[in-house]
PDB file of C-alpha atoms (C1' of nucleotides) in Angstrom:
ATOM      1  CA  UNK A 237     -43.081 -39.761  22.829  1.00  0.00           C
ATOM      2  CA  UNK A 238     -43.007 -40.338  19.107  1.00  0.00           C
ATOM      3  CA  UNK A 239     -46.344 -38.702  17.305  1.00  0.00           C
ATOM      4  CA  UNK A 240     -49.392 -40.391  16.965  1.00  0.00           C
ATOM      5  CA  UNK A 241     -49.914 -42.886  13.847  1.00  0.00           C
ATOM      6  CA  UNK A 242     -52.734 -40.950  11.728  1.00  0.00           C
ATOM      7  CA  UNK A 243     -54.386 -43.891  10.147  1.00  0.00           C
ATOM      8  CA  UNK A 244     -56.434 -42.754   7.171  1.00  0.00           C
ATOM      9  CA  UNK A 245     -58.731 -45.808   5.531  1.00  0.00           C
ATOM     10  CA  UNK A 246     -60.529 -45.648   1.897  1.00  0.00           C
ATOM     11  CA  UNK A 247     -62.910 -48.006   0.014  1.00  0.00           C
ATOM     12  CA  UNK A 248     -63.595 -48.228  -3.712  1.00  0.00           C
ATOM     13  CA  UNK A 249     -65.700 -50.371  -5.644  1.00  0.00           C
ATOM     14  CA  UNK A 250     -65.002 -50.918  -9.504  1.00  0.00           C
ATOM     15  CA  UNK A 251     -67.386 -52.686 -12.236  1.00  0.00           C
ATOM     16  CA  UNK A 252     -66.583 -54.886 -15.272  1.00  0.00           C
ATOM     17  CA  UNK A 253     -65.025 -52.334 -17.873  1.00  0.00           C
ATOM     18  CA  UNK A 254     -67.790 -51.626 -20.764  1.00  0.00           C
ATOM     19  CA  UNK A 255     -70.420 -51.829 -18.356  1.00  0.00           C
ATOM     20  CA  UNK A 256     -72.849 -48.825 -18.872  1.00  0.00           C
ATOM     21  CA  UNK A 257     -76.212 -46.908 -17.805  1.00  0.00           C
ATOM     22  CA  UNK A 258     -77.315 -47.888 -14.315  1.00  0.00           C
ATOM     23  CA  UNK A 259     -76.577 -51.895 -14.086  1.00  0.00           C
ATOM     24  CA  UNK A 260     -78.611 -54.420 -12.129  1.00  0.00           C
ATOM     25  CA  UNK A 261     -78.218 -56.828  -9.178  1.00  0.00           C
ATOM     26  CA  UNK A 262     -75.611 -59.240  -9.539  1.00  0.00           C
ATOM     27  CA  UNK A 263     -73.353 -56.736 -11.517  1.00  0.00           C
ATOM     28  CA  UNK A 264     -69.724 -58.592 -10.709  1.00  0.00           C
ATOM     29  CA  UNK A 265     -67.720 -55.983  -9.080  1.00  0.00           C
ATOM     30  CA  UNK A 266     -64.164 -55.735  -6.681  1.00  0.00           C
ATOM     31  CA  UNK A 267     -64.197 -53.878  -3.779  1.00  0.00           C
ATOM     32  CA  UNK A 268     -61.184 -52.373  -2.085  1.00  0.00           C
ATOM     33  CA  UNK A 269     -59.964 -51.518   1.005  1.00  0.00           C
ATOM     34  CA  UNK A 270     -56.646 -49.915   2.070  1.00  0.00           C
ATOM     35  CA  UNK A 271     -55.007 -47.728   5.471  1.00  0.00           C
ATOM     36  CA  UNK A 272     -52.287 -45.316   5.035  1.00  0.00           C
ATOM     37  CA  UNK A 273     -50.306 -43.953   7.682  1.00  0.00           C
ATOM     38  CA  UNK A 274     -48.293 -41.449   6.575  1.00  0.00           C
ATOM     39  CA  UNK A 275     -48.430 -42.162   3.040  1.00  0.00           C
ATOM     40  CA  UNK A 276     -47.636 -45.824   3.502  1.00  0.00           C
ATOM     41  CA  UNK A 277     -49.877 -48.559   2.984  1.00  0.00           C
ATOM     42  CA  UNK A 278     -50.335 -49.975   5.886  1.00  0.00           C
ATOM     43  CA  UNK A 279     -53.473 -52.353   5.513  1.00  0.00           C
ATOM     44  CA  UNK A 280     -55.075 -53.595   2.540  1.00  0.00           C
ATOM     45  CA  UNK A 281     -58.073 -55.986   1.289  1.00  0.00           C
ATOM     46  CA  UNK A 282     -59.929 -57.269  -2.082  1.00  0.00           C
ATOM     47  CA  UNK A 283     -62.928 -58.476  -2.344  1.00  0.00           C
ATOM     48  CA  UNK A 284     -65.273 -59.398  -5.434  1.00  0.00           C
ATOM     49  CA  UNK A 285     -68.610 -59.509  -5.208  1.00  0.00           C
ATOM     50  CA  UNK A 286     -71.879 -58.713  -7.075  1.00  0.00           C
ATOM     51  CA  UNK A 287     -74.114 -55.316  -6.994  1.00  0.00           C
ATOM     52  CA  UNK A 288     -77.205 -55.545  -4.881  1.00  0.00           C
ATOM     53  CA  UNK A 289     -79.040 -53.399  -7.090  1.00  0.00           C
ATOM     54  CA  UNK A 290     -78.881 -50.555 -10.113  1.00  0.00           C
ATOM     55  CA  UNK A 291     -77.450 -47.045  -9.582  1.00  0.00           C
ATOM     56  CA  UNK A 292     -80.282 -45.188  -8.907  1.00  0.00           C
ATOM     57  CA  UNK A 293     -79.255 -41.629  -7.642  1.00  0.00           C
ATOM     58  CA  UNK A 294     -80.112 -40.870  -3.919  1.00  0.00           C
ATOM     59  CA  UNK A 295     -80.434 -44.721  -3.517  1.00  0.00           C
ATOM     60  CA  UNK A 296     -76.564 -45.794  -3.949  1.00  0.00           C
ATOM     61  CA  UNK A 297     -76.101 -47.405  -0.455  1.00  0.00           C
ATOM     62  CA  UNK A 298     -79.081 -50.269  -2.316  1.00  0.00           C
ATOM     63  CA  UNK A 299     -76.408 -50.889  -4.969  1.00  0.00           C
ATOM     64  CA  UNK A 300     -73.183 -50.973  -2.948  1.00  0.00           C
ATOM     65  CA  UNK A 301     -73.814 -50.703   0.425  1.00  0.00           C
ATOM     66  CA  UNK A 302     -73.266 -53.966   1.996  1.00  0.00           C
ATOM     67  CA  UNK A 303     -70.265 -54.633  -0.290  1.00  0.00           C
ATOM     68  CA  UNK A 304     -68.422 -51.304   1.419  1.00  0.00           C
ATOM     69  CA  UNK A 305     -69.193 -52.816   4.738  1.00  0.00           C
ATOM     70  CA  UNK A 306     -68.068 -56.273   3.912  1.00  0.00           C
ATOM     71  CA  UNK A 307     -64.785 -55.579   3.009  1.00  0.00           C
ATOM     72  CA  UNK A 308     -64.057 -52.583   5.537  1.00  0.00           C
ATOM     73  CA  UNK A 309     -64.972 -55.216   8.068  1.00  0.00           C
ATOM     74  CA  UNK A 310     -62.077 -56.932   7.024  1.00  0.00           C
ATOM     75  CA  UNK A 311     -59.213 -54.431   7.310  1.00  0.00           C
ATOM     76  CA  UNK A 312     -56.572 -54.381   9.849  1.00  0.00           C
ATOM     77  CA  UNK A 313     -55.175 -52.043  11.165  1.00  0.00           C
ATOM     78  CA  UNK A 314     -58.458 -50.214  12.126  1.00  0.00           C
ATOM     79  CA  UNK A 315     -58.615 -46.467  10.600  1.00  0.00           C
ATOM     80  CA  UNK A 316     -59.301 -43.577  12.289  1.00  0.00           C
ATOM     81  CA  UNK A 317     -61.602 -42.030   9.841  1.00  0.00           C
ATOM     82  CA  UNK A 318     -62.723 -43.690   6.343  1.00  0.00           C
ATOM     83  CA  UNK A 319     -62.923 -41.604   3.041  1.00  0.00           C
ATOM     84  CA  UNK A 320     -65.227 -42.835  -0.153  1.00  0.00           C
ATOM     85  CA  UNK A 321     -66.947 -41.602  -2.865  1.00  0.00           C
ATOM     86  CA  UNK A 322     -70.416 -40.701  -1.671  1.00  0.00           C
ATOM     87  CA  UNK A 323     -72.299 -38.210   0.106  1.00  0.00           C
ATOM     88  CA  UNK A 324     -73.381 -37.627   3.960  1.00  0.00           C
ATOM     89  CA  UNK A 325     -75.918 -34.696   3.919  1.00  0.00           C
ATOM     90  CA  UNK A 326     -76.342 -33.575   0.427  1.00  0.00           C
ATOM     91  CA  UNK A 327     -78.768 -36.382  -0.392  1.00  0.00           C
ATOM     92  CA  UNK A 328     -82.761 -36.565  -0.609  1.00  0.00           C
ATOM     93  CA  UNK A 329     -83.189 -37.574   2.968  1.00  0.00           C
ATOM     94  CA  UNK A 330     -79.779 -36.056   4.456  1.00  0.00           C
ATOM     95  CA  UNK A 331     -78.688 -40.052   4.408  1.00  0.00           C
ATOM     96  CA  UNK A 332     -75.985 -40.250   1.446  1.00  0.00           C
ATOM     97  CA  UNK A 333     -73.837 -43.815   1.560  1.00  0.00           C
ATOM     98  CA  UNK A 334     -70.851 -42.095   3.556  1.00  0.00           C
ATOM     99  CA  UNK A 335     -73.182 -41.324   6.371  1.00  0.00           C
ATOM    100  CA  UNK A 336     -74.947 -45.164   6.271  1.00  0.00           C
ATOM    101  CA  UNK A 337     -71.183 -46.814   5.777  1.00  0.00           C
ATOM    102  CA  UNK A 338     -70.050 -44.653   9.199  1.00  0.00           C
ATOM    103  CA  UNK A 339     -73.212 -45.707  11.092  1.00  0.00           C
ATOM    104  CA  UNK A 340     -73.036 -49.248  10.256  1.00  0.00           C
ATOM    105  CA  UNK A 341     -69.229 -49.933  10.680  1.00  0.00           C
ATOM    106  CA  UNK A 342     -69.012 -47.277  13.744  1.00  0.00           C
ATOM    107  CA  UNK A 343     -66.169 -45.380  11.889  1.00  0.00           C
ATOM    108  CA  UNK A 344     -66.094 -41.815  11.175  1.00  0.00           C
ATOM    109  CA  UNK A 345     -66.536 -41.051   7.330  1.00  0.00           C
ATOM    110  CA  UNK A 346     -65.612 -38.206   5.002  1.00  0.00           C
ATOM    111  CA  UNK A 347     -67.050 -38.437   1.401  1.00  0.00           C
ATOM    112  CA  UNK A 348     -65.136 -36.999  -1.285  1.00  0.00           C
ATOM    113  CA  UNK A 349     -67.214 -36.759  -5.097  1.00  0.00           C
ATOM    114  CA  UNK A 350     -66.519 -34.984  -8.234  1.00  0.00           C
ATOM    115  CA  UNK A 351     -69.894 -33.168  -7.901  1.00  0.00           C
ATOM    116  CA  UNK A 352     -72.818 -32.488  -5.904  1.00  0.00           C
ATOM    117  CA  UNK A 353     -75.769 -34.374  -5.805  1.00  0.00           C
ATOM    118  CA  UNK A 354     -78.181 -32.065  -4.758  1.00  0.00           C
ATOM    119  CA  UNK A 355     -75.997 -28.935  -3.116  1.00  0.00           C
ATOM    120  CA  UNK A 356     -74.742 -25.841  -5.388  1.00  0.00           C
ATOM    121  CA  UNK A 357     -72.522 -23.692  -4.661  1.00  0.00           C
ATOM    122  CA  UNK A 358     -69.612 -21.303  -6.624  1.00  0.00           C
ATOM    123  CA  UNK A 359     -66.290 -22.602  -7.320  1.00  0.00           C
ATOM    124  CA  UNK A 360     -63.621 -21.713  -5.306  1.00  0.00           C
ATOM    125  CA  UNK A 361     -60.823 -19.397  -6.109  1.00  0.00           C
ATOM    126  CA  UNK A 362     -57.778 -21.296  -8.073  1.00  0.00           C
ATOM    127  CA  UNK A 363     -55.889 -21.454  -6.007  1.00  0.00           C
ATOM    128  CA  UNK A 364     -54.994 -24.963  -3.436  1.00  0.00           C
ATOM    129  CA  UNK A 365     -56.499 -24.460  -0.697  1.00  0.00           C
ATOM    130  CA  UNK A 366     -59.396 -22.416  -1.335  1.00  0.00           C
ATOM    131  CA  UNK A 367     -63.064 -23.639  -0.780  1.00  0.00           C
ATOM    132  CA  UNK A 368     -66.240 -22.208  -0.913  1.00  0.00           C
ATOM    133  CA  UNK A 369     -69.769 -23.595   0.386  1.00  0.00           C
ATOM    134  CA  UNK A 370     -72.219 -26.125  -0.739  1.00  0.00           C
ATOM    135  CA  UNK A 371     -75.700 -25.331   0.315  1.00  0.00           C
ATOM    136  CA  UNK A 372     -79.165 -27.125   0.230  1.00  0.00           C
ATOM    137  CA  UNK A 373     -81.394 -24.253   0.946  1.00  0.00           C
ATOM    138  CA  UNK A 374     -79.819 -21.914   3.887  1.00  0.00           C
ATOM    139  CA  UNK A 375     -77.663 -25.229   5.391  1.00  0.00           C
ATOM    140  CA  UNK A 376     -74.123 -25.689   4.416  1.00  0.00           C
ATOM    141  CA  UNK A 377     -74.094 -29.687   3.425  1.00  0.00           C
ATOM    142  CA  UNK A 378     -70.407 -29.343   1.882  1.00  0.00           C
ATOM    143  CA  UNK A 379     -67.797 -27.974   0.737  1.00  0.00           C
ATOM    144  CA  UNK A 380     -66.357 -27.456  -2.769  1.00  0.00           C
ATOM    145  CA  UNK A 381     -62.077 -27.862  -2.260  1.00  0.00           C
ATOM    146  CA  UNK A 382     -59.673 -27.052  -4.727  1.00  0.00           C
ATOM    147  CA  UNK A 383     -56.794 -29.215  -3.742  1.00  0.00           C
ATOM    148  CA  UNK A 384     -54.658 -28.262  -7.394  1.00  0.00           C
ATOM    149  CA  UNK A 385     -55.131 -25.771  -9.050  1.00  0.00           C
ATOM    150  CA  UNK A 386     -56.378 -25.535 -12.544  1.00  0.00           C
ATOM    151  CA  UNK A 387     -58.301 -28.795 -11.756  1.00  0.00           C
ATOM    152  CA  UNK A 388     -61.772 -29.114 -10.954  1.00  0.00           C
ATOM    153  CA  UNK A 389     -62.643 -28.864  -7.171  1.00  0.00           C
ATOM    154  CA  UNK A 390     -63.524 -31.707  -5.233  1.00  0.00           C
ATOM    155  CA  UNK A 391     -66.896 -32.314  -3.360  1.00  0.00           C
ATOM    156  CA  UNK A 392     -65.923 -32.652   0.261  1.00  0.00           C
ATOM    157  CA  UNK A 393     -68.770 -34.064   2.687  1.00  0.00           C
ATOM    158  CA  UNK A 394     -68.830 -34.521   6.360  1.00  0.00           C
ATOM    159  CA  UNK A 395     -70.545 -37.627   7.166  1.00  0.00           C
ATOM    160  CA  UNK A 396     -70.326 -40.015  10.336  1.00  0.00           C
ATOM    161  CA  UNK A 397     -69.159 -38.541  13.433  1.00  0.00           C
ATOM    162  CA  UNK A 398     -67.318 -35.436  10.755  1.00  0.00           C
ATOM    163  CA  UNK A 399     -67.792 -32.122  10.364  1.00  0.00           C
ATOM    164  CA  UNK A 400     -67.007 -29.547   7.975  1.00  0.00           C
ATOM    165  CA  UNK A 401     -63.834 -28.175   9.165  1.00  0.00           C
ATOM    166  CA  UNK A 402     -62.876 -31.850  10.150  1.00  0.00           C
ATOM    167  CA  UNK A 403     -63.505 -32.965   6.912  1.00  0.00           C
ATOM    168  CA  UNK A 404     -61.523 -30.696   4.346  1.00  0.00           C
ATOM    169  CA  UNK A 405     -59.005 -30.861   6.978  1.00  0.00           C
ATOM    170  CA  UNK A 406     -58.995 -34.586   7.161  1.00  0.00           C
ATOM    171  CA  UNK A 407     -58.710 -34.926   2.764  1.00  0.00           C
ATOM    172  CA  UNK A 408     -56.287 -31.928   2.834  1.00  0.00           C
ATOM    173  CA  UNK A 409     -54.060 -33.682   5.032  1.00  0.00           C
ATOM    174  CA  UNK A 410     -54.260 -37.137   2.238  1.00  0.00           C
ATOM    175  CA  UNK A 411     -53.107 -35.306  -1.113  1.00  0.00           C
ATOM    176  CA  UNK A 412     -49.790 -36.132  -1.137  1.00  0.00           C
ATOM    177  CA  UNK A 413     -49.741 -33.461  -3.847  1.00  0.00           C
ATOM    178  CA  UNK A 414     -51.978 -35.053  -5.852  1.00  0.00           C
ATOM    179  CA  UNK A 415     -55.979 -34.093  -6.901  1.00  0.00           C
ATOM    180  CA  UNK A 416     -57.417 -36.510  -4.949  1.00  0.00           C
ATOM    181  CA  UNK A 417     -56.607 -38.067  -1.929  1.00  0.00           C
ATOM    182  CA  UNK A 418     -54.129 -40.595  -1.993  1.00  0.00           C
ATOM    183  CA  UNK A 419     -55.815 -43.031   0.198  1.00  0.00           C
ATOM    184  CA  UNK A 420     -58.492 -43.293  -2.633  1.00  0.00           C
ATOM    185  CA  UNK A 421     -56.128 -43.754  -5.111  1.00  0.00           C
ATOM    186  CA  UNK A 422     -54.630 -47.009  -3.843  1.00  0.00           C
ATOM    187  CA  UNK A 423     -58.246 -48.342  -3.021  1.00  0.00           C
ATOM    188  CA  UNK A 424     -58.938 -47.903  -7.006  1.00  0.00           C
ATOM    189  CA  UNK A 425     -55.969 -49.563  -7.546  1.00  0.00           C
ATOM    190  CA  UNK A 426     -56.093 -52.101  -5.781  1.00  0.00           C
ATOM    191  CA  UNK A 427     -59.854 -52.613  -7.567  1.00  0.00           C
ATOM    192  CA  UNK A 428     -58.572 -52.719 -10.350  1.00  0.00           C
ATOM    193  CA  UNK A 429     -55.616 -54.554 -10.287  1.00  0.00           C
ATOM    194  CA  UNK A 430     -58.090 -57.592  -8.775  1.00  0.00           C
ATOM    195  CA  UNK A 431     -60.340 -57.154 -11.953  1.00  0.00           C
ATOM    196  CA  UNK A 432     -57.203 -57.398 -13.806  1.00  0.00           C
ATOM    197  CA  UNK A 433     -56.750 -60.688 -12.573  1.00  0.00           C
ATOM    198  CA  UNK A 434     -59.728 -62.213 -13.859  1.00  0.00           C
TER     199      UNK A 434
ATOM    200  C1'  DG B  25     -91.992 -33.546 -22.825  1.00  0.00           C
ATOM    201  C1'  DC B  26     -86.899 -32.643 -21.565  1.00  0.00           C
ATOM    202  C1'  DG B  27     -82.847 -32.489 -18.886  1.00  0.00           C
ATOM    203  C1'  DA B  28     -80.490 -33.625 -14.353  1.00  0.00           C
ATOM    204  C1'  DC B  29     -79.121 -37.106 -11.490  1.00  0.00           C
ATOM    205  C1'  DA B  30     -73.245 -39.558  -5.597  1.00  0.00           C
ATOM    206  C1'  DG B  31     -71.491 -44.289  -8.372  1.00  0.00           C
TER     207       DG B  31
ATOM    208  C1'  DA C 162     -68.888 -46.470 -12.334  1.00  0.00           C
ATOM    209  C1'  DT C 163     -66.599 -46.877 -17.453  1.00  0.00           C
ATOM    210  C1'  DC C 164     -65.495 -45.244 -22.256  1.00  0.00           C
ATOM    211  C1'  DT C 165     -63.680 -41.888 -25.865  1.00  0.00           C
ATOM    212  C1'  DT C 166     -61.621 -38.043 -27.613  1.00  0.00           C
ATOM    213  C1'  DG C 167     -58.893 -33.968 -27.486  1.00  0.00           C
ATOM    214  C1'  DT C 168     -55.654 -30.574 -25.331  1.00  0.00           C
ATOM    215  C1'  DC C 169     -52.075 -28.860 -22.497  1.00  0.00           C
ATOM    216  C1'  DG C 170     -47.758 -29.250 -20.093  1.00  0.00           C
ATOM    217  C1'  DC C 171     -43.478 -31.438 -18.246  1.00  0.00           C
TER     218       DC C 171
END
DNA sequence: GCGACAG
DNA sequence: ATCTTGTCGC
């Protein structure tokens, strides 16, 4: 039997360039969609839309929430697990937008950030590969990953249905040599090649 | 009062 | 998020 497709999915939502500080409702914006299996692009969808509300931190599923589920709703084939860049338990409430977008669309989630929201935790050795904790208190809420080195780590956060092995596992396994995982890459590109074009 | 604060 | 600037390395 030939080996299982591993279909990886990955939203990103991009604003008008120049836009700056929190924004409002009705901030025009393009929201992607894409699958890879095995590095290929195997489903994609663009969507614009408008914010539902400012950035507020700890409240970012009230700015973009329904705008991730809209156009994830809309991509075939189905993934197996969905990355984006948001939290799952390092929020106020343990309810970041990776954990509400899993919940909502019945997908599993991973959430990969540039930094913590409320979590600390040391930086990992230089080294690919090597991660070290993210704790809130005495729980482990995610994991710092640093997937080149001489970059900055990555935030990686279990979220729907993940876990913290899963999760690292699940970006590691996206790099495609790169920083960050190249299913998020093409989601941001396919953002912003849509605000391009208009 | 001041800085921090997922995007 | 998005912008700018500067630095390092291939």
């Amino acid at each position: 039997m030939p080996a299982a497709s591993y279909l990886v999915g990955a939203c990103w939502v991009c604003f008008r360039r120049g836009l700056s500080g929190p924004g409002a409702a009705g901030d025009p914006l393009w929201a992607a969609a894409v699958v890879v299996d095995a590095g290929r692009i195997v489903g994609q969808r663009v969507v614009g839309g408008y914010a539902s509300g400012p950035y507020v931190p700890g409240m970012l599923a009230l700015r973009l929430g329904p705008q991730f589920e809209d156009v994830v709703r809309r991509l075939t084939p189905w993934p197996e697990v969905l990355l984006l860049d948001a939290t799952g338990d390092d929020h106020p409430r343990r309810a970041g937008l990776a954990l509400h977008l899993g919940a909502a669309l019945d997908l599993p989630t991973v959430g990969v950030t540039h930094r913590p929201l409320l979590a600390t935790g040391v930086w990992p050795a230089d080294e690919a590969g090597a991660t070290s904790p993210l704790t809130i208190g005495t729980d482990q809420v995610a994991t710092w990953l640093r997937t080149r080195p001489g970059t900055r780590p990555l935030v990686v956060h279990p979220a729907w249905r993940t876990d913290l092995e899963v999760s690292v596992r699940v970006v590691e396994a996206s790099l495609a040599g790169r920083r960050t995982p190249e299913p998020l890459r093409s989601a941001r590109q396919a953002a912003r090649r849509a605000r391009a074009g208009q």
